[in-house]
XYZ file of C-alpha atoms in Angstrom:
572
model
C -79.497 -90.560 -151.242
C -82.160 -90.226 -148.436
C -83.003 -93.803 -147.140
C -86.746 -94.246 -146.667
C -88.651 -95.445 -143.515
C -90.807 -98.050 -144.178
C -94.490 -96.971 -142.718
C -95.959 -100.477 -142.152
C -92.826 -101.635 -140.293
C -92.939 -98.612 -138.503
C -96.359 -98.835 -137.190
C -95.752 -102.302 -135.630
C -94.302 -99.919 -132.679
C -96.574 -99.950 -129.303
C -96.187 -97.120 -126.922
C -95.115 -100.165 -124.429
C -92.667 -101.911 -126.898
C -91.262 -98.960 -127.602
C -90.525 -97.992 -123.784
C -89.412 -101.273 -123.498
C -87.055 -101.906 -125.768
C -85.639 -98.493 -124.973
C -84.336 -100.154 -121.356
C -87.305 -97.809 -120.142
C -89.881 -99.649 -117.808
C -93.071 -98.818 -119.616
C -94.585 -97.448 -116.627
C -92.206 -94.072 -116.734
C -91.598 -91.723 -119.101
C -88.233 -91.938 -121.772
C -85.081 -90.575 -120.569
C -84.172 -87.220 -121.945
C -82.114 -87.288 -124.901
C -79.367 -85.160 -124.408
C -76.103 -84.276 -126.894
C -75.344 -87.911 -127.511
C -78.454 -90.347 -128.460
C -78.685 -92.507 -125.282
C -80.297 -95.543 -126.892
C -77.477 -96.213 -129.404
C -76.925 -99.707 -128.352
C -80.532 -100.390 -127.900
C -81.536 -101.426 -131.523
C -82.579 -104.856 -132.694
C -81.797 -106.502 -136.099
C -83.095 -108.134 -138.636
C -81.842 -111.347 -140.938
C -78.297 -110.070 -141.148
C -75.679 -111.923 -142.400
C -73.908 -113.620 -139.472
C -70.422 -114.176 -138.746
C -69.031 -117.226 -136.414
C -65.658 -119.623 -135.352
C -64.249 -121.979 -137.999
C -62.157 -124.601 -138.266
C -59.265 -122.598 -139.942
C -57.451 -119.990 -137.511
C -57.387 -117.422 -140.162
C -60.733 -117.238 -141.567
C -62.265 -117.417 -137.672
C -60.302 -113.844 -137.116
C -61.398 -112.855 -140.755
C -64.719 -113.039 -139.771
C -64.354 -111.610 -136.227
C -63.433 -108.206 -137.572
C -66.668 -108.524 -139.675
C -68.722 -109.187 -136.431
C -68.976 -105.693 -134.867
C -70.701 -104.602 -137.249
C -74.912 -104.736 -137.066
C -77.182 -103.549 -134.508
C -75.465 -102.283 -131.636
C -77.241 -103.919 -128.901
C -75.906 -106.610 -129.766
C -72.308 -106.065 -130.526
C -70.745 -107.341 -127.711
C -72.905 -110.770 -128.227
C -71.722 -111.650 -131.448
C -67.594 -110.533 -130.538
C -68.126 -113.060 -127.799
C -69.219 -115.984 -129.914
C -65.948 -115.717 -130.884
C -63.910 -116.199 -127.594
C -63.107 -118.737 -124.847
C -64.835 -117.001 -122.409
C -66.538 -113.536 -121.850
C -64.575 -110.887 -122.836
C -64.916 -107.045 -121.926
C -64.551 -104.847 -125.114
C -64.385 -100.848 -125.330
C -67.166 -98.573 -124.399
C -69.627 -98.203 -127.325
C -69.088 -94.514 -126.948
C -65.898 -94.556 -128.446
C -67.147 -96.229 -131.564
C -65.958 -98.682 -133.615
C -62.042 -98.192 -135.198
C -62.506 -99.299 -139.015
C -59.836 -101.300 -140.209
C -58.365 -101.694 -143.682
C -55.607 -103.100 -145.911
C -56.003 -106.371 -143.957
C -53.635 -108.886 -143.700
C -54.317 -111.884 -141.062
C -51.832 -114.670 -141.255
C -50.918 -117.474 -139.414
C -47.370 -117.015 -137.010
C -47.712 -119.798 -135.140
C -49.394 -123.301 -134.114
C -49.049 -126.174 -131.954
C -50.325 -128.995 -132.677
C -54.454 -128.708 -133.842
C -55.040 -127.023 -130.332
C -53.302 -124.071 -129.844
C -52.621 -120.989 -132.963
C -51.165 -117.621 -133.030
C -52.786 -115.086 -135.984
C -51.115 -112.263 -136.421
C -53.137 -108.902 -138.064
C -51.905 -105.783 -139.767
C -53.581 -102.929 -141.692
C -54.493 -99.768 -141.262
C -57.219 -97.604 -138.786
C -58.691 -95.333 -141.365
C -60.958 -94.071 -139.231
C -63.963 -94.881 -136.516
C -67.576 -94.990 -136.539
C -69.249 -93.318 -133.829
C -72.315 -93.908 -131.833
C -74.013 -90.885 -133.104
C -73.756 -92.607 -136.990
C -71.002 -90.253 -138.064
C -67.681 -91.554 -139.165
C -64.585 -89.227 -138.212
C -61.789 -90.630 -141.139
C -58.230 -90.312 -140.081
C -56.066 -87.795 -142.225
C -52.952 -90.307 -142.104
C -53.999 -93.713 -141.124
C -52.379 -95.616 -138.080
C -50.879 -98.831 -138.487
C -52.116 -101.924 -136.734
C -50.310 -104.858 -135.655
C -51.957 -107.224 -133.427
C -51.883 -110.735 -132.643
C -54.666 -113.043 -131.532
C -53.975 -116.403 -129.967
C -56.852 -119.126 -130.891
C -57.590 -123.062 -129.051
C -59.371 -125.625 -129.448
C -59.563 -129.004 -128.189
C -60.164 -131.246 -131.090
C -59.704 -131.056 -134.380
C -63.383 -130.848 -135.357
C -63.982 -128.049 -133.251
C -64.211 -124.189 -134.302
C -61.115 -122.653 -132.599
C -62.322 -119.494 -129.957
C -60.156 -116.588 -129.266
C -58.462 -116.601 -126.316
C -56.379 -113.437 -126.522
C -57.349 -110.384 -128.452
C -57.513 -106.500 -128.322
C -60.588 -105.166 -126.566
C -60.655 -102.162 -129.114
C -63.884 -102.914 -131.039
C -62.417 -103.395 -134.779
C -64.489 -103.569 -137.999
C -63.304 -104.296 -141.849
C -63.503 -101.435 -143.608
C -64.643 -103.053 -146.486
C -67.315 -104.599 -144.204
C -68.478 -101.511 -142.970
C -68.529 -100.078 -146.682
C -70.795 -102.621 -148.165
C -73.414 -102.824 -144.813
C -74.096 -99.408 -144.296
C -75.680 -96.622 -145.579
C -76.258 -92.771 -145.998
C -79.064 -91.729 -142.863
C -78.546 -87.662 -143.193
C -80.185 -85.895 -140.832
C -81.558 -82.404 -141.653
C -81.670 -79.259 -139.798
C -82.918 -75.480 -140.144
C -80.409 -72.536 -141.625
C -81.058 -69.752 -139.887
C -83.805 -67.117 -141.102
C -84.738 -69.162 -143.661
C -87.272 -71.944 -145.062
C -84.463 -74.071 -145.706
C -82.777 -77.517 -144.566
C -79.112 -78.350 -144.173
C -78.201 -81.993 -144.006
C -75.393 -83.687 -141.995
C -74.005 -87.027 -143.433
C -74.809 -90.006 -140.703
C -74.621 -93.667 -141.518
C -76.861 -96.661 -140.337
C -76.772 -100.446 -140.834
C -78.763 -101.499 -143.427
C -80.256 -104.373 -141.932
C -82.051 -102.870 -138.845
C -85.670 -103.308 -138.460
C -87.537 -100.498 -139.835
C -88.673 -99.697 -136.515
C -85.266 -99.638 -134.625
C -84.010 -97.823 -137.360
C -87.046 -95.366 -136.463
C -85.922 -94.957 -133.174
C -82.047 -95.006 -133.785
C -82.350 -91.951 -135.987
C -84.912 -90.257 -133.714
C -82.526 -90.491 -130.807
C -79.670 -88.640 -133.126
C -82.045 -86.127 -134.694
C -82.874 -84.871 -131.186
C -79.172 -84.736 -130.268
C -78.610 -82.265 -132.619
C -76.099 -81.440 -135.044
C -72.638 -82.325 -135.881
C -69.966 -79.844 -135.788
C -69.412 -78.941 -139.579
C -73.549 -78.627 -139.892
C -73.580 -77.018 -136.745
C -72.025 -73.804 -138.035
C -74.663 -73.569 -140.821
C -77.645 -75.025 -139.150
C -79.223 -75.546 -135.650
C -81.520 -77.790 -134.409
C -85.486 -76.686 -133.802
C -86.113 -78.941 -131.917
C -84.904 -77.420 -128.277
C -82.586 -79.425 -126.282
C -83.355 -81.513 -123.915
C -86.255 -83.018 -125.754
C -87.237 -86.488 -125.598
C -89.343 -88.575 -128.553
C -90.996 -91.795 -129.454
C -92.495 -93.254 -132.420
C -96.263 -94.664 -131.727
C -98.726 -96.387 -133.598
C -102.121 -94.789 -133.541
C -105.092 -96.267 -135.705
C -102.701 -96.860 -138.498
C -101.051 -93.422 -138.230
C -97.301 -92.869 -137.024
C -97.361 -90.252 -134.200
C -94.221 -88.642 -133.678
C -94.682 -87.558 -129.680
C -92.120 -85.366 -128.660
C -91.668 -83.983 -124.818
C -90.171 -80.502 -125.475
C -87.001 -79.651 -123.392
C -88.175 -76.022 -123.445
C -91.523 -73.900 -124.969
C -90.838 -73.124 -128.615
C -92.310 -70.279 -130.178
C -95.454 -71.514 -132.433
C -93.739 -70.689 -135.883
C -90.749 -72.862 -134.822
C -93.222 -76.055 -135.331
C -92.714 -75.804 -138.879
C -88.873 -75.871 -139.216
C -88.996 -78.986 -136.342
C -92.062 -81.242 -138.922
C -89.580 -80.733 -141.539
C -86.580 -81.668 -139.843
C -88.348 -84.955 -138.764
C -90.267 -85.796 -142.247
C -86.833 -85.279 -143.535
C -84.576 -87.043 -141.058
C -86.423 -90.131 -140.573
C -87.470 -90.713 -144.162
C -91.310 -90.020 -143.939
C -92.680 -89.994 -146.736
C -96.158 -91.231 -145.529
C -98.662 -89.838 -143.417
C -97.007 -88.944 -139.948
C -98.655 -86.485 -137.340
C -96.140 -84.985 -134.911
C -97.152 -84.298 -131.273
C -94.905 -81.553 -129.120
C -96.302 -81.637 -125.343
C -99.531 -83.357 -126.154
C -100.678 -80.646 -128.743
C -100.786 -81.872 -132.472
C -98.843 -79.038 -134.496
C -98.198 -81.101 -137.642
C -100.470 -83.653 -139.916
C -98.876 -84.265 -143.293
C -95.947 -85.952 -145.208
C -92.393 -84.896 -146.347
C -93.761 -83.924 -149.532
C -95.397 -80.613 -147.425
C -91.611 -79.790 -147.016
C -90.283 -80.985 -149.955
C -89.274 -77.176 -151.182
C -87.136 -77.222 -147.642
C -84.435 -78.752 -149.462
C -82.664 -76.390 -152.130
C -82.142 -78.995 -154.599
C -85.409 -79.071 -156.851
C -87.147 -82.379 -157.833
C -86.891 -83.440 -161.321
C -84.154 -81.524 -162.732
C -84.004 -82.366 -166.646
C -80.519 -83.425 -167.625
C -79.528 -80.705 -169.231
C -75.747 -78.809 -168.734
C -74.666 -75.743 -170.536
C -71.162 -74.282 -171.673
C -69.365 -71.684 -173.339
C -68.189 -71.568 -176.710
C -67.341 -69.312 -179.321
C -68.134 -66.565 -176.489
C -71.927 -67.401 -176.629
C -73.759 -69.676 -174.027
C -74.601 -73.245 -175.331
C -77.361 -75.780 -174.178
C -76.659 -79.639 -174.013
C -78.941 -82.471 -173.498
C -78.655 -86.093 -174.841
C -80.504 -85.173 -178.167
C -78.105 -82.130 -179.414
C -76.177 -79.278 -178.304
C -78.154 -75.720 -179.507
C -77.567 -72.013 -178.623
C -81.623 -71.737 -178.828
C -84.191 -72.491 -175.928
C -88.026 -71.666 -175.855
C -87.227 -72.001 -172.109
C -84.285 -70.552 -171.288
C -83.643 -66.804 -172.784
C -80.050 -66.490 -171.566
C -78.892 -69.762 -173.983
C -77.627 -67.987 -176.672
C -76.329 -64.951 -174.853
C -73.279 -63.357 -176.452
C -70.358 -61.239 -175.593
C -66.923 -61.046 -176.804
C -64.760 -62.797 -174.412
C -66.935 -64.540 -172.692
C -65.172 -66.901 -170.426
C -67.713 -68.285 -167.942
C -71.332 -67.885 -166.898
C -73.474 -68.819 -163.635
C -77.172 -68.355 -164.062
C -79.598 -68.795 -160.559
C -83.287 -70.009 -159.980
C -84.484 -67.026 -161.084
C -82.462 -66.848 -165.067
C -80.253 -64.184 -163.488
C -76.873 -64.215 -165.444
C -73.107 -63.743 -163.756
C -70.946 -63.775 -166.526
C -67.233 -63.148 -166.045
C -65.761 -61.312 -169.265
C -62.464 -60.459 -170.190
C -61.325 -57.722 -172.365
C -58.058 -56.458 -173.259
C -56.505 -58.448 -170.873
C -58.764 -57.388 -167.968
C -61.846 -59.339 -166.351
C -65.308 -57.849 -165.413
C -68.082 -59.511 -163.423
C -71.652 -58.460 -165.893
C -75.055 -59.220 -163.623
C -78.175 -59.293 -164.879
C -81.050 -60.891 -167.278
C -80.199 -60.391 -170.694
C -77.935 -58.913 -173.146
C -79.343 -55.871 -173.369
C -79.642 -55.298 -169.648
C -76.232 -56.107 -168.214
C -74.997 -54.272 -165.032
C -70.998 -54.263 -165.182
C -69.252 -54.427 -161.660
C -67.229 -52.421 -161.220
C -66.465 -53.197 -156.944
C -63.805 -55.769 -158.606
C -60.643 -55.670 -160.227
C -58.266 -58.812 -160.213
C -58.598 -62.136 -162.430
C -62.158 -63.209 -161.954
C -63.120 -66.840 -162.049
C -65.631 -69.111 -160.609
C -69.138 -67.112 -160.343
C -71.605 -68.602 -157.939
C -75.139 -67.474 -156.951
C -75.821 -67.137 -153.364
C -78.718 -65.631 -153.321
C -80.868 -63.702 -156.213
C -79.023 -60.639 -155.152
C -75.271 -62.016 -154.398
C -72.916 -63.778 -156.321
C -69.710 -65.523 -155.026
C -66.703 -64.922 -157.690
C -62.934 -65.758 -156.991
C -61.305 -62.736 -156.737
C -57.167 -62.811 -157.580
C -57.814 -66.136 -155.646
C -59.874 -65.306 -152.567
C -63.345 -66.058 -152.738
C -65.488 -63.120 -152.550
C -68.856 -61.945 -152.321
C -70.643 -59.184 -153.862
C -74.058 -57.583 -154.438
C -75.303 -58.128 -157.900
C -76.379 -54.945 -158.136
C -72.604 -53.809 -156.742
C -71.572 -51.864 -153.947
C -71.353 -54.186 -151.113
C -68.139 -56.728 -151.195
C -67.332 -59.131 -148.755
C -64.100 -60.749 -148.864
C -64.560 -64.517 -147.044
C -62.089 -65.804 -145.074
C -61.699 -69.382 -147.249
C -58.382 -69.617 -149.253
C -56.211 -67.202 -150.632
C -55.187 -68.766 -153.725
C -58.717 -70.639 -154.688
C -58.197 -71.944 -158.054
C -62.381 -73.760 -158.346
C -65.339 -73.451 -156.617
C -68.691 -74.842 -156.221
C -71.772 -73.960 -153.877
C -73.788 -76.592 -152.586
C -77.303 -75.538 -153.773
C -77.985 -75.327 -149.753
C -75.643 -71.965 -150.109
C -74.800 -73.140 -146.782
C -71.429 -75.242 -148.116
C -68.744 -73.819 -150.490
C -66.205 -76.597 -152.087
C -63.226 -75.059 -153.326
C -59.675 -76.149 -154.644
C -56.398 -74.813 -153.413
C -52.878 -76.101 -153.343
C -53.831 -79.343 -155.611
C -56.540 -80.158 -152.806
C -60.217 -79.955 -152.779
C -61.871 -78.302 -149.530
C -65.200 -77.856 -148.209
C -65.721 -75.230 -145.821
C -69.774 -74.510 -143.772
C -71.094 -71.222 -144.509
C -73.208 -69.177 -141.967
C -75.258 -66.187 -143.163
C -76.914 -63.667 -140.769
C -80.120 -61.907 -140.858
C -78.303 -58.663 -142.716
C -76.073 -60.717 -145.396
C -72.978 -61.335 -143.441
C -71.360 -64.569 -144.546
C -69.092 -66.172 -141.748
C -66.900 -69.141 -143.171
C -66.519 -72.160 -140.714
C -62.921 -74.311 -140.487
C -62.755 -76.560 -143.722
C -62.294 -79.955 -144.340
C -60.284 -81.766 -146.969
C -62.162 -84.125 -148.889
C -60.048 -86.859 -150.386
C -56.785 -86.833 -148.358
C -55.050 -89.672 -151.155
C -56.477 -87.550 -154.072
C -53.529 -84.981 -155.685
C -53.405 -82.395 -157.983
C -57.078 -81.231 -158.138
C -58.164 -79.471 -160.699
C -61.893 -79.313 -160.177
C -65.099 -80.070 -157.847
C -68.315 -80.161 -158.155
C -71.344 -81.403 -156.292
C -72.482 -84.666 -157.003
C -75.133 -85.250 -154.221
C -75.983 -83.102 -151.350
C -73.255 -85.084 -149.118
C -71.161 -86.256 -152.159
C -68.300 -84.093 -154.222
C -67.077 -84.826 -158.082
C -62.801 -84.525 -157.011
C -61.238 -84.279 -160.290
C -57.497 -85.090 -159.605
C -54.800 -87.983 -159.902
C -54.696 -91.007 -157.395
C -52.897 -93.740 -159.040
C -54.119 -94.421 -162.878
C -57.534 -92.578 -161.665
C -59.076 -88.916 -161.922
C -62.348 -89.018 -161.605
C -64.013 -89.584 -157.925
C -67.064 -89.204 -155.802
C -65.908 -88.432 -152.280
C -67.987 -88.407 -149.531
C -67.791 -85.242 -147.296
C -66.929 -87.331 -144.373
C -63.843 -89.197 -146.590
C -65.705 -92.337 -145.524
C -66.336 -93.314 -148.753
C -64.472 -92.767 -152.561
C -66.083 -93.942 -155.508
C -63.746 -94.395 -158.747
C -64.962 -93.038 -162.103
C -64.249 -95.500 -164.592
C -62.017 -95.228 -168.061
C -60.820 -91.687 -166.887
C -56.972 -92.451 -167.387
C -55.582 -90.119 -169.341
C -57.800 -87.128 -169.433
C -56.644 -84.065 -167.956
C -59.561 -82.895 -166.634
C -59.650 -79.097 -166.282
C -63.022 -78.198 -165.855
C -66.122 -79.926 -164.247
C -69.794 -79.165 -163.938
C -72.600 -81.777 -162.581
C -76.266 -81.865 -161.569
C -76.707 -83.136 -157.673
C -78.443 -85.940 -156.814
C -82.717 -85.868 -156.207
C -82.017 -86.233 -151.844
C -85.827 -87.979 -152.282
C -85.258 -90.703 -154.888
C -83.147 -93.631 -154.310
C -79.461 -93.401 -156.010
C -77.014 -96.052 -154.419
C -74.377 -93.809 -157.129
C -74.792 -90.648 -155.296
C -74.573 -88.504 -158.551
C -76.705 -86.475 -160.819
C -77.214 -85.935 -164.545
C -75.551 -84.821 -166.550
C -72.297 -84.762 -165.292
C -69.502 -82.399 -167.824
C -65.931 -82.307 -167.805
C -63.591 -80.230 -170.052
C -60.269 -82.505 -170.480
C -58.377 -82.811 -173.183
C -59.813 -79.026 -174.861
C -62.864 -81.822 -175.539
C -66.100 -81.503 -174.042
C -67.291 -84.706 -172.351
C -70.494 -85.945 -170.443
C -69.434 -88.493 -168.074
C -71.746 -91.699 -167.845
C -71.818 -94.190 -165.497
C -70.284 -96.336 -168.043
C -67.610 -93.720 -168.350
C -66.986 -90.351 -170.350
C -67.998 -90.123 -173.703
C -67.754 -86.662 -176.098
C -70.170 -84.807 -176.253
C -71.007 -83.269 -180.425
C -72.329 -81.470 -182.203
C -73.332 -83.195 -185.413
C -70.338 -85.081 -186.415
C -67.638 -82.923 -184.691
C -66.247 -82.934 -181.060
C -67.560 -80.166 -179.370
C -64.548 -77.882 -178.244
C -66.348 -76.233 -174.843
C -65.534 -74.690 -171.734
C -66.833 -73.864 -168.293
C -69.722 -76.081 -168.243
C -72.116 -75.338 -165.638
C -76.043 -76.677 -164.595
C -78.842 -74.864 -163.198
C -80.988 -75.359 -160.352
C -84.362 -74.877 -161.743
């Protein structure tokens, strides 16, 4: 989910305010921004919920490890309305440890004056100043204790004694902010990658302006940073302004760009800040862009609108589904209703292109093409074939004996990538630019890079959903979300976010054995506080299923239980 700018908060901004509020005397120009946003504790908040001292020890510590979070200007204000006197706390630059599994108990008082509280839990992970979260792999237990006084009885106790580590409830930190991705241009192509950042939701529209400004120009995380760069040259400063009721982007360039580099750096910014009103963007004085994020809207690989329609195999022929009927018959789609004996699973790109992988007497094929009268058989492959995924219209991704491997449609060229050796699943992000995989019982996401002649580089990957065993399938829910089908407790159904810093449980999934799963991504433009697509299909139980909200239900044909495998959706 992208969240929106607001326009007419926006364009309350005033070249002086801005300056200003920045710590920049508005006579002078900003300070470069260089790889770390320099104005992260320079924002300003809106009616957020406040937390203070009460007159119970434990629910005054409670709500100090609620307090950090908020705007970060004023972090160290509202910690300190907790204690006796003025307290030093870590640097904002080494973020904000987030704290779970609370327990805050009372060891010790004397008399109404004087109280020992005593915390425990776990450091799951920290929240940076660049609005990234970096989730620990094993969390690290935390046992602290915070003496409290007061003089009276009636008076809110203050904290006398406490860590200086910054601390914030996880749970707190779950439920106040929100997905802020940032986008930024793959290589050689009119295309955006975006990298998962996370912003209160109760700034002011125009600090949030400027917060995510600031991070934009500091460029990309590491993971996106394989796939994607930043056009926007280092070293380059911004502001928001107000002109005549028009937000004016003004950026000071650290460094000439070439002029067909203006285009990848409007859509980075309609796209990173939320714009989807009329913005003009300024680069050294000259005016190189006057439009909206809708001019760039075909930046991002997933399309708008997709109709909720999945598709599977059965009975070795290619079936549609929608929420009316399942049919192997579609005045749209030729390849529904293609048929080959021993069919196993299909993968059909932008273009109706058809992978199909086919197995006969015991020995799989890869079959490319656009119909059934015009498949190409590939012969470049030989092991147990699973998985086909189209990179481009003229490569397709297929696990190969368990590696992950990719291959001209046409044949000849085959590129072995160096991601797994004994891949079981995989999924593509739409992007192309991010392949999700499963191997050992884990799910992994690994950044793709792709040169100007083909050459696919794999970056390190990252396991999403450390507590989450025995994975059977993935699949991409939103552009920064993953479907982990796998066992955690009674659950095995999840939405994992590709930072770990957030899991959302599919309900009424005990029981299923999911084997199989196929979803529809998010729109990134239209608001989904879910993070998933429709429809979402799972195979579990040798039953088909389309899994609601609400939870799965079967999905048939008539009256009967449709018995399908390898669902899959397409991006068109």
């Amino acid at each position: 989910m992208r969240r929106r700018t607001s326009l007419a908060a926006a364009l309350a901004l005033g070249v002086t305010w801005v300056a200003s509020a920045c710590g920049i005397p508005s006579d002078k120009a900003p300070e470069v921004v260089g790889d770390a946003p320099s104005d992260f504790d320079q924002s300003s908040g809106t009616s957020a919920e406040a937390f203070g001292p009460e007159l119970d020890a434990v629910p005054t510590v409670e709500n100090y490890l609620k307090a950090a979070g908020g705007n970060a200007e004023g972090r160290d204000d509202r910690l300190n309305a907790f204690t006796a006197s003025e307290k030093q706390f870590s640097e904002p630059s080494i973020g904000i440890d987030l704290l779970d599994n609370i327990s805050v108990v009372t060891a010790s008082a004397t008399g109404v004056t004087s109280a020992t509280v005593t915390v425990t839990g776990s450091v799951v992970g920290t929240y940076l100043p660049d609005g990234s979260v970096r989730m620990n792999a094993a969390p690290r237990d935390y046992d602290e204790t915070f003496t409290l006084q007061r003089e009276t009885l009636q008076d809110l106790w203050s904290i006398s004694v406490l860590p200086s580590q910054a601390m914030l409830d996880y749970d707190q930190f779950t439920a106040v902010y929100e997905q802020a991705p940032l986008y930024f241009e793959a290589a050689q192509s009119e295309l955006l990658v975006p990298d998962l950042r996370w912003i209160y939701r109760d700034l002011d529209a125009d600090a949030e302006l400027r917060l995510r400004l600031g991070w934009l120009l500091g460029g990309p995380l590491e993971f996106a940073r394989f796939s994607a760069r930043n056009a926007i040259p280092e070293g380059t400063s911004g502001k928001p302004v107000a002109d005549d009721g028009v937000l004016r982007i003004e950026l000071s360039l650290g460094e000439a760009v070439e002029p067909d580099t203006h285009a990848a750096m409007a859509a980075q910014v309609a796209w990173s800040l939320g714009l989807d009103n009329r913005f003009v963007l300024i680069a050294d004085g000259e005016e190189v862009f006057d439009g909206s994020l809708s001019d760039w809207r075909g930046w991002n690989a997933i399309p708008a609108d997709l109709p909720e329609t999945g598709y599977f195999v059965a009975d070795d022929t290619v079936w549609e589904y929608d929420s009316e009927n399942v049919t192997t018959e579609s005045p749209d789609h030729p390849w529904v209703g293609y048929q080959v004996a021993g069919l196993r699973q299909v993968a059909v790109s932008p273009e109706d292109q058809i992978a199909a992988v086919v197995r006969t007497a015991g020995v799989d094929t890869l079959q490319t093409g656009t119909s059934s009268s015009a498949m190409r058989v590939i012969t470049d492959l030989s092991g147990n074939l699973a998985d086909p995924q189209w990179l481009s219209a003229g490569t397709v991704i297929v696990v190969d004996d368990g590696v992950p491997t990719a291959i001209a449609s046409s044949g000849g060229t085959v590129q072995t990538l160096a991601v797994g050796t004994d891949v079981t699943d995989l999924a593509l992000a739409a992007d192309g630019r991010r392949l999700a995989y499963v191997e050992d019982g884990s799910a992994w996401v690994a950044p793709l890079s792709i040169d100007a002649d083909g050459n696919i580089q794999v970056g390190d990957p990252r396991r999403i959903g450390h507590d989450i065993t025995d994975v059977t399938g993935v699949a991409w829910s939103s552009e920064n979300y993953l479907w982990v089908a796998g066992v955690r407790g009674d659950d095995r159904l999840f939405r994992v976010a590709l930072d770990n810093s957030r899991t959302d449980v599919q309900s009424w999934t005990l029981g299923l054995e999911i084997a199989q799963i196929a979803a529809n991504p998010a729109d990134p433009v239209e608001s989904n506080p879910l993070n998933r697509g429709e429809p979402v299909l799972v195979v579990a139980n040798a039953t088909l299923y389309r899994v609601q909200s609400s939870g799965p239900e079967e999905v048939r044909n008539g009256e009967q239980a449709v018995a399908g495998t390898a669902p899959f959706t397409v991006l068109q």
